[in-house]
Structure formats: C-alpha cells, structure tokens
C-alpha cells in the first residue's frame, strides 16, 4: 500500500513539475530585425578585407530591371554613421515625403581613419602622433578600382553616385573632389579637416575649376560652431570650410554647383545628421505645385 502511495505521489509530482516547466517557457516569437546586408570585399589596393554595410531600399529586387542611386558613406560601421544615415535615406524616400529617390547606402566600415582618409603631412608633430597616416591614395584607388566596380556588378546601381564624409572623412571627400572629381557626381562634405598639413589642400588645382569641366557635379559643404582646429598654427573650422566653398565657387565651369550650410547650434559631434538631411534638399529640391 505504501509503495502504491509513493508511486502515485511521484507521478503527480512529476506531472506538476512538467506542467510548470512548460508554462514557464514563453512561445518563441522573437526574430532578428534586418536593416541591411553585411557584405565584404577583399582589397588588393589596401591588402586587407573590408566590411560593407549595405542598405537596400524597399522594393529592391535583384531580378528586376530597376536601378538605384548609390550613397557611399565613409565611417560606415554599424556603431558609427551607417544606421542613422540609412534611416534618413529611408525616411526621405517615403512616398508621402518623396525628398530623395529610393537609394542604396554603402557604409564602408572603418579600419584606420588616419591611414585611409589623410594624405602625407609635412608637420613632424602629426607624423609622430599619427604614424599610420598619409595613405589616402591607396584608399582612393580602392574606391575607384575595386569598391565601385564591386557594387555596380553585384547590386542594382545606376550612374548616380554620392560620397558622404565628415571630419577626416570630409577631408578625404575634398581630396577626391579636387583630384578625381568624376568618381562621384554628388559630394556631402561636412566639417572637413582642412587643417591637415596646415590647410595645404586649399592650394590644390583641380579639373573642376576649368571651364571645360563638363560632368554635372553638386557639392554640399556644411560646418557647425566648431572653433579652433587641433593645430599649432591657429586655424578655425568655420573659416576653412568657407575658404573651400569660395574656392569652388570661383570655378569657371558652369556644371559645378556648390552650397554652403552653417549650423550655429551644432558642434563637431552633432552636425552630420542635420547636415545630411539638408544635403538631400539641396540635391533634390522639391518643386512646388502650381
């Protein structure tokens, strides 16, 4: 009798525990939120593999003929500027806003900003402080010879190419604009570090200044209230951005369009988001209905 009682007790106890365990397990409904695609490219120019964070617009289908503008974003890591810039592009391409055509965003994940975004400097102090700096020529070659062909072959890209960079990324954008302007037809240059090598980039000549420069090129330059640069010889970020703008405005080409935007309420850390939004208004003005 005792054995029967013990068996019955064990049976009901086990059933109770099993039911409690099942009840404690919630139904598994969570799943990943997918914002884009993580791709990678092996670069011979840089001698390394580079990660690309890619946002594809709503309705994108590889099998369809529709092609899209491409925005190439420097500092495009997931923990840098990729997410908020991709969000701006998505928001501005909503049908009820229609400020920007549906676009692909290619975020180039950062490895070494000083190495990739700067040309060689003659300032000895900076040479010692930033020993890996001065190799923007390799990064530009990577963009021209590897990255753009890779994107245009693998994704539905049209001929509209925008480069977006801030700070040292703005310096690189300026260098590409002046040295190889046809790599992109739209440039977003925000808080550019013109101070690098004591502003020597302002002394460069460029094809964009010539009357016979024919590709339509739109350039948006923005700066916040940022003040003095980290240089021994005093320079001011706002002044440098203005000098760059005026230099471009002096171009003899009728196909160069430049806009300067000043954000007195933004600083070096906060300016990119509102500047990127304003750049879309410059590139894609909405015509008021008559």
PDB file of C-alpha atoms in Angstrom:
ATOM      1  CA  UNK A   1       0.000   0.000   0.000  1.00  0.00           C
ATOM      2  CA  UNK A   2       2.851   2.301   0.893  1.00  0.00           C
ATOM      3  CA  UNK A   3       4.513   1.547  -2.445  1.00  0.00           C
ATOM      4  CA  UNK A   4       1.337   2.474  -4.335  1.00  0.00           C
ATOM      5  CA  UNK A   5       1.100   5.719  -2.405  1.00  0.00           C
ATOM      6  CA  UNK A   6       4.718   6.602  -3.159  1.00  0.00           C
ATOM      7  CA  UNK A   7       4.317   5.829  -6.883  1.00  0.00           C
ATOM      8  CA  UNK A   8       1.167   7.910  -7.091  1.00  0.00           C
ATOM      9  CA  UNK A   9       2.902  10.790  -5.309  1.00  0.00           C
ATOM     10  CA  UNK A  10       5.865  10.666  -7.676  1.00  0.00           C
ATOM     11  CA  UNK A  11       3.590  10.576 -10.743  1.00  0.00           C
ATOM     12  CA  UNK A  12       1.595  13.616  -9.727  1.00  0.00           C
ATOM     13  CA  UNK A  13       4.701  15.484  -8.592  1.00  0.00           C
ATOM     14  CA  UNK A  14       6.432  14.844 -11.929  1.00  0.00           C
ATOM     15  CA  UNK A  15       3.342  15.914 -13.872  1.00  0.00           C
ATOM     16  CA  UNK A  16       3.075  19.101 -11.827  1.00  0.00           C
ATOM     17  CA  UNK A  17       6.737  19.996 -12.358  1.00  0.00           C
ATOM     18  CA  UNK A  18       6.492  19.244 -16.105  1.00  0.00           C
ATOM     19  CA  UNK A  19       3.426  21.444 -16.446  1.00  0.00           C
ATOM     20  CA  UNK A  20       5.135  24.264 -14.539  1.00  0.00           C
ATOM     21  CA  UNK A  21       8.248  23.960 -16.744  1.00  0.00           C
ATOM     22  CA  UNK A  22       6.180  24.103 -19.927  1.00  0.00           C
ATOM     23  CA  UNK A  23       4.230  27.050 -18.619  1.00  0.00           C
ATOM     24  CA  UNK A  24       7.438  28.920 -17.767  1.00  0.00           C
ATOM     25  CA  UNK A  25       8.683  28.705 -21.358  1.00  0.00           C
ATOM     26  CA  UNK A  26       7.153  31.525 -23.409  1.00  0.00           C
ATOM     27  CA  UNK A  27       6.332  30.993 -27.046  1.00  0.00           C
ATOM     28  CA  UNK A  28       9.415  31.898 -29.110  1.00  0.00           C
ATOM     29  CA  UNK A  29       8.272  34.851 -31.280  1.00  0.00           C
ATOM     30  CA  UNK A  30      11.418  36.994 -31.354  1.00  0.00           C
ATOM     31  CA  UNK A  31      13.400  37.159 -34.560  1.00  0.00           C
ATOM     32  CA  UNK A  32      16.184  39.398 -35.918  1.00  0.00           C
ATOM     33  CA  UNK A  33      15.359  42.877 -37.198  1.00  0.00           C
ATOM     34  CA  UNK A  34      17.153  43.135 -40.546  1.00  0.00           C
ATOM     35  CA  UNK A  35      18.215  46.628 -41.574  1.00  0.00           C
ATOM     36  CA  UNK A  36      20.507  45.710 -44.431  1.00  0.00           C
ATOM     37  CA  UNK A  37      23.152  43.377 -45.756  1.00  0.00           C
ATOM     38  CA  UNK A  38      26.674  42.835 -44.428  1.00  0.00           C
ATOM     39  CA  UNK A  39      28.981  42.212 -47.366  1.00  0.00           C
ATOM     40  CA  UNK A  40      32.743  42.108 -47.684  1.00  0.00           C
ATOM     41  CA  UNK A  41      35.362  42.752 -50.301  1.00  0.00           C
ATOM     42  CA  UNK A  42      38.972  41.622 -50.467  1.00  0.00           C
ATOM     43  CA  UNK A  43      41.074  44.627 -51.427  1.00  0.00           C
ATOM     44  CA  UNK A  44      44.388  44.255 -53.190  1.00  0.00           C
ATOM     45  CA  UNK A  45      44.919  48.000 -53.019  1.00  0.00           C
ATOM     46  CA  UNK A  46      44.641  48.005 -49.211  1.00  0.00           C
ATOM     47  CA  UNK A  47      45.932  44.489 -48.651  1.00  0.00           C
ATOM     48  CA  UNK A  48      43.013  43.561 -46.425  1.00  0.00           C
ATOM     49  CA  UNK A  49      39.368  42.536 -46.315  1.00  0.00           C
ATOM     50  CA  UNK A  50      36.841  45.345 -45.861  1.00  0.00           C
ATOM     51  CA  UNK A  51      33.365  45.102 -44.404  1.00  0.00           C
ATOM     52  CA  UNK A  52      30.481  46.842 -46.188  1.00  0.00           C
ATOM     53  CA  UNK A  53      27.160  47.610 -44.509  1.00  0.00           C
ATOM     54  CA  UNK A  54      24.549  47.940 -47.232  1.00  0.00           C
ATOM     55  CA  UNK A  55      21.024  49.322 -47.027  1.00  0.00           C
ATOM     56  CA  UNK A  56      18.728  48.252 -49.858  1.00  0.00           C
ATOM     57  CA  UNK A  57      15.575  50.309 -50.416  1.00  0.00           C
ATOM     58  CA  UNK A  58      12.065  48.974 -50.029  1.00  0.00           C
ATOM     59  CA  UNK A  59      11.020  47.035 -53.110  1.00  0.00           C
ATOM     60  CA  UNK A  60      14.596  46.245 -54.128  1.00  0.00           C
ATOM     61  CA  UNK A  61      14.699  43.038 -56.129  1.00  0.00           C
ATOM     62  CA  UNK A  62      17.849  41.743 -57.772  1.00  0.00           C
ATOM     63  CA  UNK A  63      15.861  40.133 -60.568  1.00  0.00           C
ATOM     64  CA  UNK A  64      14.120  43.357 -61.607  1.00  0.00           C
ATOM     65  CA  UNK A  65      15.478  45.968 -64.029  1.00  0.00           C
ATOM     66  CA  UNK A  66      15.071  48.966 -61.703  1.00  0.00           C
ATOM     67  CA  UNK A  67      18.382  50.560 -60.710  1.00  0.00           C
ATOM     68  CA  UNK A  68      19.069  52.916 -57.823  1.00  0.00           C
ATOM     69  CA  UNK A  69      21.378  55.797 -56.869  1.00  0.00           C
ATOM     70  CA  UNK A  70      24.187  54.805 -54.513  1.00  0.00           C
ATOM     71  CA  UNK A  71      25.322  56.781 -51.473  1.00  0.00           C
ATOM     72  CA  UNK A  72      28.829  55.806 -50.372  1.00  0.00           C
ATOM     73  CA  UNK A  73      29.224  56.555 -46.680  1.00  0.00           C
ATOM     74  CA  UNK A  74      32.613  56.951 -45.019  1.00  0.00           C
ATOM     75  CA  UNK A  75      32.718  55.935 -41.343  1.00  0.00           C
ATOM     76  CA  UNK A  76      30.037  53.447 -42.304  1.00  0.00           C
ATOM     77  CA  UNK A  77      30.396  50.942 -39.459  1.00  0.00           C
ATOM     78  CA  UNK A  78      27.245  49.842 -37.616  1.00  0.00           C
ATOM     79  CA  UNK A  79      28.431  51.702 -34.497  1.00  0.00           C
ATOM     80  CA  UNK A  80      29.340  54.836 -36.468  1.00  0.00           C
ATOM     81  CA  UNK A  81      27.102  56.551 -39.036  1.00  0.00           C
ATOM     82  CA  UNK A  82      25.523  53.743 -41.043  1.00  0.00           C
ATOM     83  CA  UNK A  83      22.292  53.265 -39.085  1.00  0.00           C
ATOM     84  CA  UNK A  84      21.236  56.906 -38.771  1.00  0.00           C
ATOM     85  CA  UNK A  85      22.177  57.807 -42.345  1.00  0.00           C
ATOM     86  CA  UNK A  86      20.362  54.746 -43.734  1.00  0.00           C
ATOM     87  CA  UNK A  87      17.374  55.818 -41.629  1.00  0.00           C
ATOM     88  CA  UNK A  88      17.489  59.332 -43.099  1.00  0.00           C
ATOM     89  CA  UNK A  89      17.590  57.921 -46.623  1.00  0.00           C
ATOM     90  CA  UNK A  90      14.660  55.606 -45.914  1.00  0.00           C
ATOM     91  CA  UNK A  91      12.638  58.389 -44.255  1.00  0.00           C
ATOM     92  CA  UNK A  92      13.232  60.889 -47.042  1.00  0.00           C
ATOM     93  CA  UNK A  93      12.290  58.328 -49.690  1.00  0.00           C
ATOM     94  CA  UNK A  94       8.864  57.564 -48.177  1.00  0.00           C
ATOM     95  CA  UNK A  95       6.139  58.226 -50.762  1.00  0.00           C
ATOM     96  CA  UNK A  96       4.464  60.892 -48.598  1.00  0.00           C
ATOM     97  CA  UNK A  97       7.784  62.779 -48.305  1.00  0.00           C
ATOM     98  CA  UNK A  98       9.462  61.984 -51.615  1.00  0.00           C
ATOM     99  CA  UNK A  99      12.522  64.144 -50.979  1.00  0.00           C
ATOM    100  CA  UNK A 100      15.057  61.550 -52.090  1.00  0.00           C
ATOM    101  CA  UNK A 101      14.772  58.794 -54.697  1.00  0.00           C
ATOM    102  CA  UNK A 102      14.972  55.303 -53.250  1.00  0.00           C
ATOM    103  CA  UNK A 103      18.692  54.690 -52.882  1.00  0.00           C
ATOM    104  CA  UNK A 104      21.271  52.125 -51.894  1.00  0.00           C
ATOM    105  CA  UNK A 105      23.542  53.109 -48.996  1.00  0.00           C
ATOM    106  CA  UNK A 106      27.013  51.555 -48.881  1.00  0.00           C
ATOM    107  CA  UNK A 107      28.613  52.046 -45.485  1.00  0.00           C
ATOM    108  CA  UNK A 108      32.365  51.452 -45.619  1.00  0.00           C
ATOM    109  CA  UNK A 109      33.281  50.131 -42.183  1.00  0.00           C
ATOM    110  CA  UNK A 110      36.259  51.877 -40.634  1.00  0.00           C
ATOM    111  CA  UNK A 111      39.628  50.222 -40.061  1.00  0.00           C
ATOM    112  CA  UNK A 112      42.093  53.113 -39.649  1.00  0.00           C
ATOM    113  CA  UNK A 113      40.716  56.591 -40.367  1.00  0.00           C
ATOM    114  CA  UNK A 114      44.084  58.354 -40.148  1.00  0.00           C
ATOM    115  CA  UNK A 115      45.638  55.925 -42.593  1.00  0.00           C
ATOM    116  CA  UNK A 116      42.765  55.898 -45.101  1.00  0.00           C
ATOM    117  CA  UNK A 117      41.489  59.475 -45.008  1.00  0.00           C
ATOM    118  CA  UNK A 118      44.691  61.560 -44.939  1.00  0.00           C
ATOM    119  CA  UNK A 119      47.415  62.373 -47.436  1.00  0.00           C
ATOM    120  CA  UNK A 120      51.049  62.704 -46.257  1.00  0.00           C
ATOM    121  CA  UNK A 121      51.755  65.634 -43.954  1.00  0.00           C
ATOM    122  CA  UNK A 122      54.899  67.689 -43.585  1.00  0.00           C
ATOM    123  CA  UNK A 123      54.056  68.512 -39.958  1.00  0.00           C
ATOM    124  CA  UNK A 124      56.550  66.464 -37.919  1.00  0.00           C
ATOM    125  CA  UNK A 125      54.406  66.517 -34.792  1.00  0.00           C
ATOM    126  CA  UNK A 126      51.492  64.956 -36.670  1.00  0.00           C
ATOM    127  CA  UNK A 127      53.796  62.420 -38.303  1.00  0.00           C
ATOM    128  CA  UNK A 128      54.813  61.230 -34.843  1.00  0.00           C
ATOM    129  CA  UNK A 129      51.324  61.420 -33.310  1.00  0.00           C
ATOM    130  CA  UNK A 130      49.716  59.554 -36.211  1.00  0.00           C
ATOM    131  CA  UNK A 131      52.374  57.183 -37.585  1.00  0.00           C
ATOM    132  CA  UNK A 132      49.946  55.268 -39.828  1.00  0.00           C
ATOM    133  CA  UNK A 133      48.610  58.412 -41.526  1.00  0.00           C
ATOM    134  CA  UNK A 134      49.114  59.539 -45.109  1.00  0.00           C
ATOM    135  CA  UNK A 135      47.778  56.729 -47.298  1.00  0.00           C
ATOM    136  CA  UNK A 136      44.598  58.181 -48.752  1.00  0.00           C
ATOM    137  CA  UNK A 137      45.955  57.467 -52.243  1.00  0.00           C
ATOM    138  CA  UNK A 138      45.521  53.724 -51.593  1.00  0.00           C
ATOM    139  CA  UNK A 139      42.016  54.208 -50.228  1.00  0.00           C
ATOM    140  CA  UNK A 140      41.014  56.310 -53.230  1.00  0.00           C
ATOM    141  CA  UNK A 141      42.397  53.596 -55.516  1.00  0.00           C
ATOM    142  CA  UNK A 142      40.332  51.067 -53.541  1.00  0.00           C
ATOM    143  CA  UNK A 143      37.186  53.109 -54.150  1.00  0.00           C
ATOM    144  CA  UNK A 144      37.883  53.643 -57.835  1.00  0.00           C
ATOM    145  CA  UNK A 145      39.283  50.275 -58.903  1.00  0.00           C
ATOM    146  CA  UNK A 146      37.582  47.855 -56.511  1.00  0.00           C
ATOM    147  CA  UNK A 147      34.652  49.167 -54.498  1.00  0.00           C
ATOM    148  CA  UNK A 148      32.625  50.961 -57.164  1.00  0.00           C
ATOM    149  CA  UNK A 149      33.025  48.123 -59.737  1.00  0.00           C
ATOM    150  CA  UNK A 150      32.095  45.603 -57.000  1.00  0.00           C
ATOM    151  CA  UNK A 151      28.896  47.467 -56.085  1.00  0.00           C
ATOM    152  CA  UNK A 152      27.914  48.131 -59.696  1.00  0.00           C
ATOM    153  CA  UNK A 153      28.355  44.474 -60.604  1.00  0.00           C
ATOM    154  CA  UNK A 154      26.636  42.937 -57.580  1.00  0.00           C
ATOM    155  CA  UNK A 155      23.864  45.456 -56.855  1.00  0.00           C
ATOM    156  CA  UNK A 156      21.294  47.337 -58.935  1.00  0.00           C
ATOM    157  CA  UNK A 157      23.208  50.622 -59.103  1.00  0.00           C
ATOM    158  CA  UNK A 158      22.583  53.418 -61.585  1.00  0.00           C
ATOM    159  CA  UNK A 159      25.022  56.194 -62.524  1.00  0.00           C
ATOM    160  CA  UNK A 160      24.174  58.495 -59.601  1.00  0.00           C
ATOM    161  CA  UNK A 161      26.981  58.270 -57.019  1.00  0.00           C
ATOM    162  CA  UNK A 162      27.150  60.319 -53.819  1.00  0.00           C
ATOM    163  CA  UNK A 163      30.077  60.443 -51.385  1.00  0.00           C
ATOM    164  CA  UNK A 164      29.348  61.438 -47.787  1.00  0.00           C
ATOM    165  CA  UNK A 165      32.086  62.139 -45.234  1.00  0.00           C
ATOM    166  CA  UNK A 166      32.550  64.138 -42.041  1.00  0.00           C
ATOM    167  CA  UNK A 167      35.684  65.445 -40.303  1.00  0.00           C
ATOM    168  CA  UNK A 168      38.623  63.425 -41.707  1.00  0.00           C
ATOM    169  CA  UNK A 169      36.029  61.857 -43.994  1.00  0.00           C
ATOM    170  CA  UNK A 170      35.252  65.391 -45.184  1.00  0.00           C
ATOM    171  CA  UNK A 171      38.953  65.896 -45.859  1.00  0.00           C
ATOM    172  CA  UNK A 172      39.007  62.740 -47.977  1.00  0.00           C
ATOM    173  CA  UNK A 173      35.841  63.862 -49.780  1.00  0.00           C
ATOM    174  CA  UNK A 174      37.564  67.161 -50.556  1.00  0.00           C
ATOM    175  CA  UNK A 175      40.668  65.393 -51.834  1.00  0.00           C
ATOM    176  CA  UNK A 176      38.633  63.143 -54.142  1.00  0.00           C
ATOM    177  CA  UNK A 177      36.600  66.118 -55.358  1.00  0.00           C
ATOM    178  CA  UNK A 178      39.738  68.050 -56.292  1.00  0.00           C
ATOM    179  CA  UNK A 179      41.885  65.196 -57.614  1.00  0.00           C
ATOM    180  CA  UNK A 180      39.381  62.711 -59.073  1.00  0.00           C
ATOM    181  CA  UNK A 181      36.078  64.593 -59.266  1.00  0.00           C
ATOM    182  CA  UNK A 182      34.370  62.220 -61.694  1.00  0.00           C
ATOM    183  CA  UNK A 183      34.383  59.350 -59.171  1.00  0.00           C
ATOM    184  CA  UNK A 184      31.169  60.863 -57.781  1.00  0.00           C
ATOM    185  CA  UNK A 185      28.633  63.349 -59.033  1.00  0.00           C
ATOM    186  CA  UNK A 186      27.408  64.433 -55.589  1.00  0.00           C
ATOM    187  CA  UNK A 187      29.584  65.282 -52.603  1.00  0.00           C
ATOM    188  CA  UNK A 188      28.493  65.780 -48.979  1.00  0.00           C
ATOM    189  CA  UNK A 189      31.466  67.356 -47.205  1.00  0.00           C
ATOM    190  CA  UNK A 190      30.770  68.011 -43.520  1.00  0.00           C
ATOM    191  CA  UNK A 191      33.152  69.710 -41.075  1.00  0.00           C
ATOM    192  CA  UNK A 192      36.134  68.869 -43.286  1.00  0.00           C
ATOM    193  CA  UNK A 193      39.526  68.643 -41.551  1.00  0.00           C
ATOM    194  CA  UNK A 194      41.059  71.190 -43.904  1.00  0.00           C
ATOM    195  CA  UNK A 195      43.608  71.907 -41.158  1.00  0.00           C
ATOM    196  CA  UNK A 196      45.520  68.729 -42.043  1.00  0.00           C
ATOM    197  CA  UNK A 197      49.035  69.647 -43.245  1.00  0.00           C
ATOM    198  CA  UNK A 198      48.240  73.258 -42.398  1.00  0.00           C
ATOM    199  CA  UNK A 199      45.491  73.579 -44.997  1.00  0.00           C
ATOM    200  CA  UNK A 200      47.639  72.618 -47.955  1.00  0.00           C
ATOM    201  CA  UNK A 201      44.655  71.090 -49.730  1.00  0.00           C
ATOM    202  CA  UNK A 202      43.332  74.604 -50.334  1.00  0.00           C
ATOM    203  CA  UNK A 203      46.322  75.199 -52.617  1.00  0.00           C
ATOM    204  CA  UNK A 204      45.497  72.337 -54.979  1.00  0.00           C
ATOM    205  CA  UNK A 205      44.493  72.998 -58.544  1.00  0.00           C
ATOM    206  CA  UNK A 206      41.678  70.845 -59.909  1.00  0.00           C
ATOM    207  CA  UNK A 207      39.889  69.938 -63.140  1.00  0.00           C
ATOM    208  CA  UNK A 208      36.651  71.257 -61.583  1.00  0.00           C
ATOM    209  CA  UNK A 209      37.986  74.814 -61.815  1.00  0.00           C
ATOM    210  CA  UNK A 210      38.379  74.626 -65.580  1.00  0.00           C
ATOM    211  CA  UNK A 211      35.783  75.955 -67.999  1.00  0.00           C
ATOM    212  CA  UNK A 212      35.753  72.699 -69.955  1.00  0.00           C
ATOM    213  CA  UNK A 213      34.851  70.534 -66.939  1.00  0.00           C
ATOM    214  CA  UNK A 214      31.591  69.055 -68.169  1.00  0.00           C
ATOM    215  CA  UNK A 215      30.175  66.486 -65.692  1.00  0.00           C
ATOM    216  CA  UNK A 216      27.373  67.970 -63.583  1.00  0.00           C
ATOM    217  CA  UNK A 217      28.738  67.938 -60.028  1.00  0.00           C
ATOM    218  CA  UNK A 218      26.824  69.040 -56.939  1.00  0.00           C
ATOM    219  CA  UNK A 219      28.746  69.836 -53.760  1.00  0.00           C
ATOM    220  CA  UNK A 220      27.225  70.401 -50.323  1.00  0.00           C
ATOM    221  CA  UNK A 221      29.554  71.762 -47.625  1.00  0.00           C
ATOM    222  CA  UNK A 222      28.470  72.158 -44.007  1.00  0.00           C
ATOM    223  CA  UNK A 223      30.090  73.196 -40.743  1.00  0.00           C
ATOM    224  CA  UNK A 224      28.874  73.809 -37.204  1.00  0.00           C
ATOM    225  CA  UNK A 225      30.084  76.135 -34.483  1.00  0.00           C
ATOM    226  CA  UNK A 226      33.378  74.302 -34.074  1.00  0.00           C
ATOM    227  CA  UNK A 227      36.097  76.852 -33.477  1.00  0.00           C
ATOM    228  CA  UNK A 228      39.835  76.266 -33.387  1.00  0.00           C
ATOM    229  CA  UNK A 229      41.468  73.279 -35.057  1.00  0.00           C
ATOM    230  CA  UNK A 230      43.973  70.948 -33.308  1.00  0.00           C
ATOM    231  CA  UNK A 231      46.981  72.655 -34.892  1.00  0.00           C
ATOM    232  CA  UNK A 232      49.968  74.641 -33.648  1.00  0.00           C
ATOM    233  CA  UNK A 233      49.250  77.380 -36.170  1.00  0.00           C
ATOM    234  CA  UNK A 234      45.746  78.669 -35.300  1.00  0.00           C
ATOM    235  CA  UNK A 235      43.001  77.810 -37.781  1.00  0.00           C
ATOM    236  CA  UNK A 236      39.218  77.934 -37.480  1.00  0.00           C
ATOM    237  CA  UNK A 237      36.969  75.161 -38.811  1.00  0.00           C
ATOM    238  CA  UNK A 238      34.269  77.562 -39.994  1.00  0.00           C
ATOM    239  CA  UNK A 239      36.793  79.735 -41.826  1.00  0.00           C
ATOM    240  CA  UNK A 240      38.400  76.745 -43.548  1.00  0.00           C
ATOM    241  CA  UNK A 241      35.012  75.440 -44.721  1.00  0.00           C
ATOM    242  CA  UNK A 242      34.211  78.893 -46.083  1.00  0.00           C
ATOM    243  CA  UNK A 243      37.561  79.119 -47.867  1.00  0.00           C
ATOM    244  CA  UNK A 244      36.911  75.758 -49.532  1.00  0.00           C
ATOM    245  CA  UNK A 245      33.454  76.878 -50.619  1.00  0.00           C
ATOM    246  CA  UNK A 246      34.728  80.146 -52.082  1.00  0.00           C
ATOM    247  CA  UNK A 247      37.499  78.317 -53.924  1.00  0.00           C
ATOM    248  CA  UNK A 248      34.923  76.044 -55.568  1.00  0.00           C
ATOM    249  CA  UNK A 249      32.561  78.920 -56.310  1.00  0.00           C
ATOM    250  CA  UNK A 250      35.352  80.546 -58.316  1.00  0.00           C
ATOM    251  CA  UNK A 251      35.245  77.658 -60.786  1.00  0.00           C
ATOM    252  CA  UNK A 252      34.847  78.661 -64.419  1.00  0.00           C
ATOM    253  CA  UNK A 253      32.755  75.580 -65.119  1.00  0.00           C
ATOM    254  CA  UNK A 254      29.012  76.055 -65.420  1.00  0.00           C
ATOM    255  CA  UNK A 255      28.487  72.463 -64.307  1.00  0.00           C
ATOM    256  CA  UNK A 256      29.685  72.942 -60.745  1.00  0.00           C
ATOM    257  CA  UNK A 257      27.007  73.687 -58.159  1.00  0.00           C
ATOM    258  CA  UNK A 258      28.044  74.292 -54.535  1.00  0.00           C
ATOM    259  CA  UNK A 259      26.069  75.145 -51.400  1.00  0.00           C
ATOM    260  CA  UNK A 260      27.450  76.213 -48.013  1.00  0.00           C
ATOM    261  CA  UNK A 261      25.433  75.461 -44.877  1.00  0.00           C
ATOM    262  CA  UNK A 262      26.259  76.831 -41.423  1.00  0.00           C
ATOM    263  CA  UNK A 263      24.786  75.255 -38.282  1.00  0.00           C
ATOM    264  CA  UNK A 264      25.434  77.583 -35.314  1.00  0.00           C
ATOM    265  CA  UNK A 265      23.610  75.253 -32.900  1.00  0.00           C
ATOM    266  CA  UNK A 266      25.603  72.142 -33.843  1.00  0.00           C
ATOM    267  CA  UNK A 267      29.122  71.091 -32.934  1.00  0.00           C
ATOM    268  CA  UNK A 268      31.656  68.719 -34.474  1.00  0.00           C
ATOM    269  CA  UNK A 269      29.957  65.707 -32.940  1.00  0.00           C
ATOM    270  CA  UNK A 270      26.325  66.543 -33.731  1.00  0.00           C
ATOM    271  CA  UNK A 271      26.427  68.136 -37.153  1.00  0.00           C
ATOM    272  CA  UNK A 272      26.388  65.166 -39.552  1.00  0.00           C
ATOM    273  CA  UNK A 273      22.775  64.128 -39.082  1.00  0.00           C
ATOM    274  CA  UNK A 274      21.111  67.514 -39.773  1.00  0.00           C
ATOM    275  CA  UNK A 275      23.669  68.282 -42.479  1.00  0.00           C
ATOM    276  CA  UNK A 276      22.951  65.020 -44.324  1.00  0.00           C
ATOM    277  CA  UNK A 277      19.237  65.811 -44.172  1.00  0.00           C
ATOM    278  CA  UNK A 278      19.791  69.310 -45.573  1.00  0.00           C
ATOM    279  CA  UNK A 279      22.062  67.982 -48.315  1.00  0.00           C
ATOM    280  CA  UNK A 280      19.131  65.978 -49.684  1.00  0.00           C
ATOM    281  CA  UNK A 281      17.120  69.184 -50.018  1.00  0.00           C
ATOM    282  CA  UNK A 282      19.976  70.731 -51.977  1.00  0.00           C
ATOM    283  CA  UNK A 283      20.473  67.737 -54.273  1.00  0.00           C
ATOM    284  CA  UNK A 284      16.783  67.017 -54.802  1.00  0.00           C
ATOM    285  CA  UNK A 285      14.749  70.232 -54.482  1.00  0.00           C
ATOM    286  CA  UNK A 286      11.023  69.621 -54.444  1.00  0.00           C
ATOM    287  CA  UNK A 287       9.218  71.792 -56.932  1.00  0.00           C
ATOM    288  CA  UNK A 288       6.087  73.379 -55.552  1.00  0.00           C
ATOM    289  CA  UNK A 289       2.919  72.505 -57.403  1.00  0.00           C
ATOM    290  CA  UNK A 290       1.415  75.416 -59.246  1.00  0.00           C
TER     291      UNK A 290
END
